[in-house]
PDB file of C-alpha atoms in Angstrom:
ATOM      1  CA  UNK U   1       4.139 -94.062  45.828  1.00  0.00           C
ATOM      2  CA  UNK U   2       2.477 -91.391  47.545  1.00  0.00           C
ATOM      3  CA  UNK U   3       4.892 -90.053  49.541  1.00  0.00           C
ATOM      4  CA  UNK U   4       5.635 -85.842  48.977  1.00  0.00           C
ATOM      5  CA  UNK U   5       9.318 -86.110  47.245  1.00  0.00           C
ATOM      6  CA  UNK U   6       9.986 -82.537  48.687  1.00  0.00           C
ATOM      7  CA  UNK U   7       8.709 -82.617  52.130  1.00  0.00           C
ATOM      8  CA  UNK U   8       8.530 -86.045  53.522  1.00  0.00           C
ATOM      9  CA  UNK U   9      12.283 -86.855  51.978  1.00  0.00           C
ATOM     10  CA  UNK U  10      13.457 -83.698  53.627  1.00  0.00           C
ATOM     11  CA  UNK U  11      12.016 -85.295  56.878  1.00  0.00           C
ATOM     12  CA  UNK U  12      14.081 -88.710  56.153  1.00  0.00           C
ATOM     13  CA  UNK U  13      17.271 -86.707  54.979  1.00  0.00           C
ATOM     14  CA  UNK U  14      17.149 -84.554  59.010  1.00  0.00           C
ATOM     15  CA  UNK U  15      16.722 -88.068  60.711  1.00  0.00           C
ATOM     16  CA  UNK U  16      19.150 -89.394  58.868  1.00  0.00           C
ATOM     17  CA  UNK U  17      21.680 -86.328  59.871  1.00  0.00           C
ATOM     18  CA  UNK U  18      20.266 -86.810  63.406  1.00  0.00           C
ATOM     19  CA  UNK U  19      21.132 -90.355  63.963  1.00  0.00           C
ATOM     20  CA  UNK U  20      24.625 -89.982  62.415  1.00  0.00           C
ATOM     21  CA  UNK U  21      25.003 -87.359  64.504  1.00  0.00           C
ATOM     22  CA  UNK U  22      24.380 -89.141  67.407  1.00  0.00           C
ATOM     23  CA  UNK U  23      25.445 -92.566  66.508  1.00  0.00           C
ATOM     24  CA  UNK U  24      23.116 -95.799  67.802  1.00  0.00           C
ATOM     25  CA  UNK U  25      20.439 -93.291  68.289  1.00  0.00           C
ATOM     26  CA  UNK U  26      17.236 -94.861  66.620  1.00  0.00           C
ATOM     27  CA  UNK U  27      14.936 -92.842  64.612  1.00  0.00           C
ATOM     28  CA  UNK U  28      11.446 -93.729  63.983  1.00  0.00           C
ATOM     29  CA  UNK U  29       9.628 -93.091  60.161  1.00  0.00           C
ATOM     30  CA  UNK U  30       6.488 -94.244  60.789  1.00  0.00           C
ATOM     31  CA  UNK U  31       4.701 -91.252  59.538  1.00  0.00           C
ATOM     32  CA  UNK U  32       6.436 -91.484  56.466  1.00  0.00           C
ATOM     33  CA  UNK U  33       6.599 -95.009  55.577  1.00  0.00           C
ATOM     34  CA  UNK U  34       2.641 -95.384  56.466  1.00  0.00           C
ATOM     35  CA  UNK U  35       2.344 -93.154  53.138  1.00  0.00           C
ATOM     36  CA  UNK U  36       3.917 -96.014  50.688  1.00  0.00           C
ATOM     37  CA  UNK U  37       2.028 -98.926  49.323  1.00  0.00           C
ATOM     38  CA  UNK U  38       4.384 -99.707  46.596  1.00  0.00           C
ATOM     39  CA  UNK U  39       5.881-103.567  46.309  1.00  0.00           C
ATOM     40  CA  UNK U  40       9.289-103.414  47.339  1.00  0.00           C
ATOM     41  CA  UNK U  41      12.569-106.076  47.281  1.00  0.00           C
ATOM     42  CA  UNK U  42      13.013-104.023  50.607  1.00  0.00           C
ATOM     43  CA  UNK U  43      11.934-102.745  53.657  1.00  0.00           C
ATOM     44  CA  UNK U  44      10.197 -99.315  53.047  1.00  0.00           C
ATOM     45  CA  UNK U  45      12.780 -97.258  55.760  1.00  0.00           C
ATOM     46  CA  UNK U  46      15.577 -98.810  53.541  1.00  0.00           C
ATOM     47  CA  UNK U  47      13.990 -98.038  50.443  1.00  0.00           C
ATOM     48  CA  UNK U  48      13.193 -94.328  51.856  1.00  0.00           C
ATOM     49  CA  UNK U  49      16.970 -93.706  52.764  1.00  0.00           C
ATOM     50  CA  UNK U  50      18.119 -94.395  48.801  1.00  0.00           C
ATOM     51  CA  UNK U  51      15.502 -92.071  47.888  1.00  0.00           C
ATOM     52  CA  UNK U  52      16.657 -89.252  50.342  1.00  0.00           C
ATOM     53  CA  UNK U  53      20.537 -89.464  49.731  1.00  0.00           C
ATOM     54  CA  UNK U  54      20.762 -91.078  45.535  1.00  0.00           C
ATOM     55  CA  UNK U  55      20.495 -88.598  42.878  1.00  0.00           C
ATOM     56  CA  UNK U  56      21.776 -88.342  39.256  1.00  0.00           C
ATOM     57  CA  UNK U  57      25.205 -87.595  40.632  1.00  0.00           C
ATOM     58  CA  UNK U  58      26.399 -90.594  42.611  1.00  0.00           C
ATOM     59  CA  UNK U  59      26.713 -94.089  42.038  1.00  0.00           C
ATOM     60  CA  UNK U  60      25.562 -97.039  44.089  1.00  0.00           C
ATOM     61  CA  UNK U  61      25.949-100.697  44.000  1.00  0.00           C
ATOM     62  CA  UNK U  62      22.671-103.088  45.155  1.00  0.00           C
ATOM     63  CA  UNK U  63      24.218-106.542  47.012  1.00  0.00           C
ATOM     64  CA  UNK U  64      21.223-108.827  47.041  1.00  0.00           C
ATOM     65  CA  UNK U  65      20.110-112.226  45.614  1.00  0.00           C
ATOM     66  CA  UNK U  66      19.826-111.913  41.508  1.00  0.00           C
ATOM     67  CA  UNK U  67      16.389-111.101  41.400  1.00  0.00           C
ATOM     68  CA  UNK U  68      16.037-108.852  43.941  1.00  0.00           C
ATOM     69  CA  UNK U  69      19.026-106.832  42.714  1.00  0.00           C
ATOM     70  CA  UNK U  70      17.920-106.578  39.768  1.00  0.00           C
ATOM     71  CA  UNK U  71      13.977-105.505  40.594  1.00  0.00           C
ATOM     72  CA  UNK U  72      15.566-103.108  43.047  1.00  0.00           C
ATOM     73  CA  UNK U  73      18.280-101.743  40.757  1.00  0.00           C
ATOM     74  CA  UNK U  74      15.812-100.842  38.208  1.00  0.00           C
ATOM     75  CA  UNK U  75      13.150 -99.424  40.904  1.00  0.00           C
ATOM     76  CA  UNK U  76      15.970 -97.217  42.248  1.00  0.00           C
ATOM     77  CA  UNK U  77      17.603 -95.744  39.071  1.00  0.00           C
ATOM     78  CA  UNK U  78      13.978 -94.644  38.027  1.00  0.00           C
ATOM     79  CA  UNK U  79      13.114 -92.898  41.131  1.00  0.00           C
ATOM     80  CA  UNK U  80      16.828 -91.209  41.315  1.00  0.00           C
ATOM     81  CA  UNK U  81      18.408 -91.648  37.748  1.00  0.00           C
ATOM     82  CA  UNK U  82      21.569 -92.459  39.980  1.00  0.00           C
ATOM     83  CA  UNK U  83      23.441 -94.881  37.825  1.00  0.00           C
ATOM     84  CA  UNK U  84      25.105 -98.364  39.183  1.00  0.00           C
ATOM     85  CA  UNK U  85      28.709 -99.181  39.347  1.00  0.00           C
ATOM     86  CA  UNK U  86      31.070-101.713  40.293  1.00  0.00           C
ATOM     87  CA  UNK U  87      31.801-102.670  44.089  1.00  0.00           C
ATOM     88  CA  UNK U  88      34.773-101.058  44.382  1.00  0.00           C
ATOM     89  CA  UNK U  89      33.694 -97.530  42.656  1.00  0.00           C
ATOM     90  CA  UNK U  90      29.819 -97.064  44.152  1.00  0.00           C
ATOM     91  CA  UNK U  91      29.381 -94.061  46.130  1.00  0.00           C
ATOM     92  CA  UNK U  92      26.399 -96.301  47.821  1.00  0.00           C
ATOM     93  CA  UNK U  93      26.449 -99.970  48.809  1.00  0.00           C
ATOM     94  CA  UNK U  94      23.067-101.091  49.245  1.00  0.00           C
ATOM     95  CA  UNK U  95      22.936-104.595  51.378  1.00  0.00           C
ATOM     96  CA  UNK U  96      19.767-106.261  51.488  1.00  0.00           C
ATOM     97  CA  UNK U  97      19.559-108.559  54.637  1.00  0.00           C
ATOM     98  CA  UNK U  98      19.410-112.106  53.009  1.00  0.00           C
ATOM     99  CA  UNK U  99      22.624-111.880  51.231  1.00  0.00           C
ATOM    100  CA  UNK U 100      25.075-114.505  52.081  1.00  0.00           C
ATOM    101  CA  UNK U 101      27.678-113.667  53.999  1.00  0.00           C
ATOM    102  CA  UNK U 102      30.742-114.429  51.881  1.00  0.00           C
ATOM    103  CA  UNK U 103      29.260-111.772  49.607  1.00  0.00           C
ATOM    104  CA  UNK U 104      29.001-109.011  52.647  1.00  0.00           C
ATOM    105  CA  UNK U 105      32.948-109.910  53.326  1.00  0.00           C
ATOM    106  CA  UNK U 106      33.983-109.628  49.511  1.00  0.00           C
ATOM    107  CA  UNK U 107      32.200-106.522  49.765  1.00  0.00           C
ATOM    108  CA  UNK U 108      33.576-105.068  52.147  1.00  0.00           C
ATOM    109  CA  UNK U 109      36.976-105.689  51.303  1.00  0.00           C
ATOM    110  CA  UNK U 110      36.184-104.528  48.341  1.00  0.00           C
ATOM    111  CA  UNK U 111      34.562-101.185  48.571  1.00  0.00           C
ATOM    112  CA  UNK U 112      36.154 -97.758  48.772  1.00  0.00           C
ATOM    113  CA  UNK U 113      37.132 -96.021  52.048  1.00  0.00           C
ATOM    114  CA  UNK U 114      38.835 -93.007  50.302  1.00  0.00           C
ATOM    115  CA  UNK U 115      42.106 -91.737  50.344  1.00  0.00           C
ATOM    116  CA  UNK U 116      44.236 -89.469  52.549  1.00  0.00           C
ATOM    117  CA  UNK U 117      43.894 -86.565  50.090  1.00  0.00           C
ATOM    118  CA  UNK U 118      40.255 -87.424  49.484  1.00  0.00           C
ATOM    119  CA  UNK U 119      38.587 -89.422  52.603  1.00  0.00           C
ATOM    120  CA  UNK U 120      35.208 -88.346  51.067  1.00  0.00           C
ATOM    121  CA  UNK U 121      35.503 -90.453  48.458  1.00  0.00           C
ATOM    122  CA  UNK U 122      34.159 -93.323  50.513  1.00  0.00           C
ATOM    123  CA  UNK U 123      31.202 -95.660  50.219  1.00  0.00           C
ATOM    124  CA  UNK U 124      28.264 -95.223  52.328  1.00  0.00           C
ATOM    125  CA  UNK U 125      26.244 -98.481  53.201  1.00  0.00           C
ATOM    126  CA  UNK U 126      22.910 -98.704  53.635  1.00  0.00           C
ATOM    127  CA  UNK U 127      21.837-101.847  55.341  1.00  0.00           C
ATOM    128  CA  UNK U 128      18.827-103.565  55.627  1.00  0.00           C
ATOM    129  CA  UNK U 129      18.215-105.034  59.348  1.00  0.00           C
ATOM    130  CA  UNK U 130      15.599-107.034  60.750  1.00  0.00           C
ATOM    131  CA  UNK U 131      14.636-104.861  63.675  1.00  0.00           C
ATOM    132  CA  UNK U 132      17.340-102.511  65.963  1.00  0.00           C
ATOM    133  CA  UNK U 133      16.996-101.760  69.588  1.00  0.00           C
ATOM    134  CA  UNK U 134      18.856-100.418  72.053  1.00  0.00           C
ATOM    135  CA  UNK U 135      20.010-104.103  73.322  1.00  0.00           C
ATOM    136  CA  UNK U 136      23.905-104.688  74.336  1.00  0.00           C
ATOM    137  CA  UNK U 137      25.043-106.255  71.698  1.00  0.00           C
ATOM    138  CA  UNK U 138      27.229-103.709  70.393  1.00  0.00           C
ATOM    139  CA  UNK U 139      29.047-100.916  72.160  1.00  0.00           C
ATOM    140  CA  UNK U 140      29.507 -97.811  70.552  1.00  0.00           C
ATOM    141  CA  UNK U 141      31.801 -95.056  71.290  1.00  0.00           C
ATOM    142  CA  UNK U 142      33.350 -91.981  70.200  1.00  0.00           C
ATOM    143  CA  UNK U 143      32.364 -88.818  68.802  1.00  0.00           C
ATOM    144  CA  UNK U 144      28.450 -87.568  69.537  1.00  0.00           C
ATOM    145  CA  UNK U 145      28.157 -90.743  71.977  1.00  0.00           C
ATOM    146  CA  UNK U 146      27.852 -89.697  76.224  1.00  0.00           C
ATOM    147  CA  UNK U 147      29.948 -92.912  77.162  1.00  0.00           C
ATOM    148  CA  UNK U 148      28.950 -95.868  75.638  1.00  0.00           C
ATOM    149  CA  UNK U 149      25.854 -96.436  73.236  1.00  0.00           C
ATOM    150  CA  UNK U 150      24.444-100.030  73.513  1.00  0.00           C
ATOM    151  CA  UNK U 151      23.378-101.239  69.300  1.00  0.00           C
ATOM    152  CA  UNK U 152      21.499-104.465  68.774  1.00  0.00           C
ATOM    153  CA  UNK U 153      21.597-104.630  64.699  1.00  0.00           C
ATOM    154  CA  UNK U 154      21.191-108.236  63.564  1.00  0.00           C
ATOM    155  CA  UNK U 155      23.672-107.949  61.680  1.00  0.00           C
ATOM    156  CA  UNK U 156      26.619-110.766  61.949  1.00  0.00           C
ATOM    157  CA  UNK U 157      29.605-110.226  64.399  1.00  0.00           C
ATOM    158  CA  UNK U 158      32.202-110.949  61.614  1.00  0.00           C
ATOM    159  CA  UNK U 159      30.384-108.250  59.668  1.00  0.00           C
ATOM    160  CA  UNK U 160      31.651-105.475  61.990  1.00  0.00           C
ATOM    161  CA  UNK U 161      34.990-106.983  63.171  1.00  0.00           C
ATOM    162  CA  UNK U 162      35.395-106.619  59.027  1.00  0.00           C
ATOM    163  CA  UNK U 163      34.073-103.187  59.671  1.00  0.00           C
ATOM    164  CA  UNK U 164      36.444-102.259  61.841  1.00  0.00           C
ATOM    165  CA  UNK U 165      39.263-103.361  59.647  1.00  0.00           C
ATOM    166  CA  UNK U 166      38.092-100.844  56.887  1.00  0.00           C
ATOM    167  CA  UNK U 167      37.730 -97.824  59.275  1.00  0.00           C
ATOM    168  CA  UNK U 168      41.111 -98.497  61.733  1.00  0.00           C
ATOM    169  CA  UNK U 169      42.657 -95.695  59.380  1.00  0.00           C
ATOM    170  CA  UNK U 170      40.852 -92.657  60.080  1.00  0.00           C
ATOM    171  CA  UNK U 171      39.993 -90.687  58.298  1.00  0.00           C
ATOM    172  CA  UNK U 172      39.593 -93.681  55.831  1.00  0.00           C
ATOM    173  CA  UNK U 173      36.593 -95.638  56.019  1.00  0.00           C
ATOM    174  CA  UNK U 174      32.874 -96.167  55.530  1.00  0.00           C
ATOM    175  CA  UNK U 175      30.007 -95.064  56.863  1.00  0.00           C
ATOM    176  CA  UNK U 176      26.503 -96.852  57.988  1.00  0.00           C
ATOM    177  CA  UNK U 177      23.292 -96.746  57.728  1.00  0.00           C
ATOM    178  CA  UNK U 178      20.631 -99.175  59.275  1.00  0.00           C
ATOM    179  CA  UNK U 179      17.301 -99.281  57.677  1.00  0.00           C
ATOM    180  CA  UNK U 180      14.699-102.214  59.701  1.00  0.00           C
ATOM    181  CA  UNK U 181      11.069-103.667  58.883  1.00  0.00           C
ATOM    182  CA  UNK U 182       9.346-101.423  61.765  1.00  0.00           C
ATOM    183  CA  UNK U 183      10.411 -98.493  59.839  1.00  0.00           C
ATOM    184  CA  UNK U 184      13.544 -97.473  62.376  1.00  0.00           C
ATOM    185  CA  UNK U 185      17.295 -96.114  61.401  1.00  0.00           C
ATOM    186  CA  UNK U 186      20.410 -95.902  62.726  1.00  0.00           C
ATOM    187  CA  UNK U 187      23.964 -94.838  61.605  1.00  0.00           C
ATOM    188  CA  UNK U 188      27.458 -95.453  62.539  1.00  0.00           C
ATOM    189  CA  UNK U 189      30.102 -93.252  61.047  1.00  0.00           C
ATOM    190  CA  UNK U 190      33.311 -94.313  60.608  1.00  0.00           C
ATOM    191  CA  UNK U 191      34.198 -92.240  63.678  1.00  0.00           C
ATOM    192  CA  UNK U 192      32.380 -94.541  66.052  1.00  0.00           C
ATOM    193  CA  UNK U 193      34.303 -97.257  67.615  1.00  0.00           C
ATOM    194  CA  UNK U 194      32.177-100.524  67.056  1.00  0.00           C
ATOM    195  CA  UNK U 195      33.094-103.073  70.125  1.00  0.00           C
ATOM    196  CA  UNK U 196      31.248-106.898  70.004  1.00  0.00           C
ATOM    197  CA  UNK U 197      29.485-107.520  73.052  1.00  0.00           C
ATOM    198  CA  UNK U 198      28.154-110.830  72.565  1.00  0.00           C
ATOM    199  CA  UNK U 199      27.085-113.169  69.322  1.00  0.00           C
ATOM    200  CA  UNK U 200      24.759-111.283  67.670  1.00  0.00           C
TER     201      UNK U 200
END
């Protein structure tokens, strides 16, 4: 890894607050990512978002194939010395994008959205995708959106009608981040309104 832990992560962490910001906008961390030449279980975005936002004080919870979880479990808890934890307790999900989609649903069902005294204590996911663009596929709206917000993801349609579910209770919920394999991000807050707007 020859990435600068200082600067370059402080570059991820203000794209990051820019896309969540302005939910569906994509970021681009090319200039970052063409730094690494570690082997990964992951795409390198993905792998530079759990860098930027894990440390020593929050928990996360890898939802991958066995060995992949496992290789990426132990890769992340070196680089952060965050510690895992259940499903339902982990500060962080972290979804690969091969994992079967029974698991995403018992996951999500699963995970903590907070409390009404305590919405914070929520998971964040950060989700691996194939490639996002700026395709109709979703429709965002809501807060830091002009209008609507168009959000091809990959991800499954059940996977956000589930979403939705989770986040109907504001301000209970979870947030989102996308991570794909040409180094892009996006995010979706629990604020945004997630609508289907064809199979995806």
């Amino acid at each position: 890894m020859i990435i600068d832990q200082i600067h370059d992560l402080q570059q991820v962490y203000r794209k990051v607050l820019h896309s969540m910001s302005r939910p569906g906008n994509i970021s681009q961390l090319n200039n970052i990512t063409e730094k690494m030449d570690e082997e990964l279980p992951c795409n390198n975005a993905f792998f530079l978002c759990t860098l930027t936002l894990l440390d020593a004080e929050v928990t996360f919870h890898v939802v991958a194939n066995e060995e992949d979880k496992a290789r990426l479990t132990e890769i992340i808890s070196s680089y952060t010395m965050s510690q895992t934890a259940p499903m339902d307790k982990a500060d962080f999900i972290l979804l690969l994008q091969d994992t079967p989609e029974y698991h995403v649903e018992q996951v999500l069902r699963e995970c903590k959205i907070g409390s009404l005294l305590d919405p914070q204590q929520s998971a964040t996911w950060i989700m691996e995708s194939v490639h996002l663009s700026n395709s109709p596929a979703l429709s965002l709206s809501g807060p830091g959106i002009n209008g609507v917000q168009p959000l091809q993801t990959g991800s499954d349609g059940e996977f956000w009608k589930r979403r939705n579910e989770r986040v109907k209770e504001y301000p209970l919920g979870i947030d989102v981040i996308l991570a794909d394999f040409s180094n892009q991000i996006a995010c979706i807050p629990r604020t945004t309104s997630v609508t289907m707007m064809e199979v995806i």
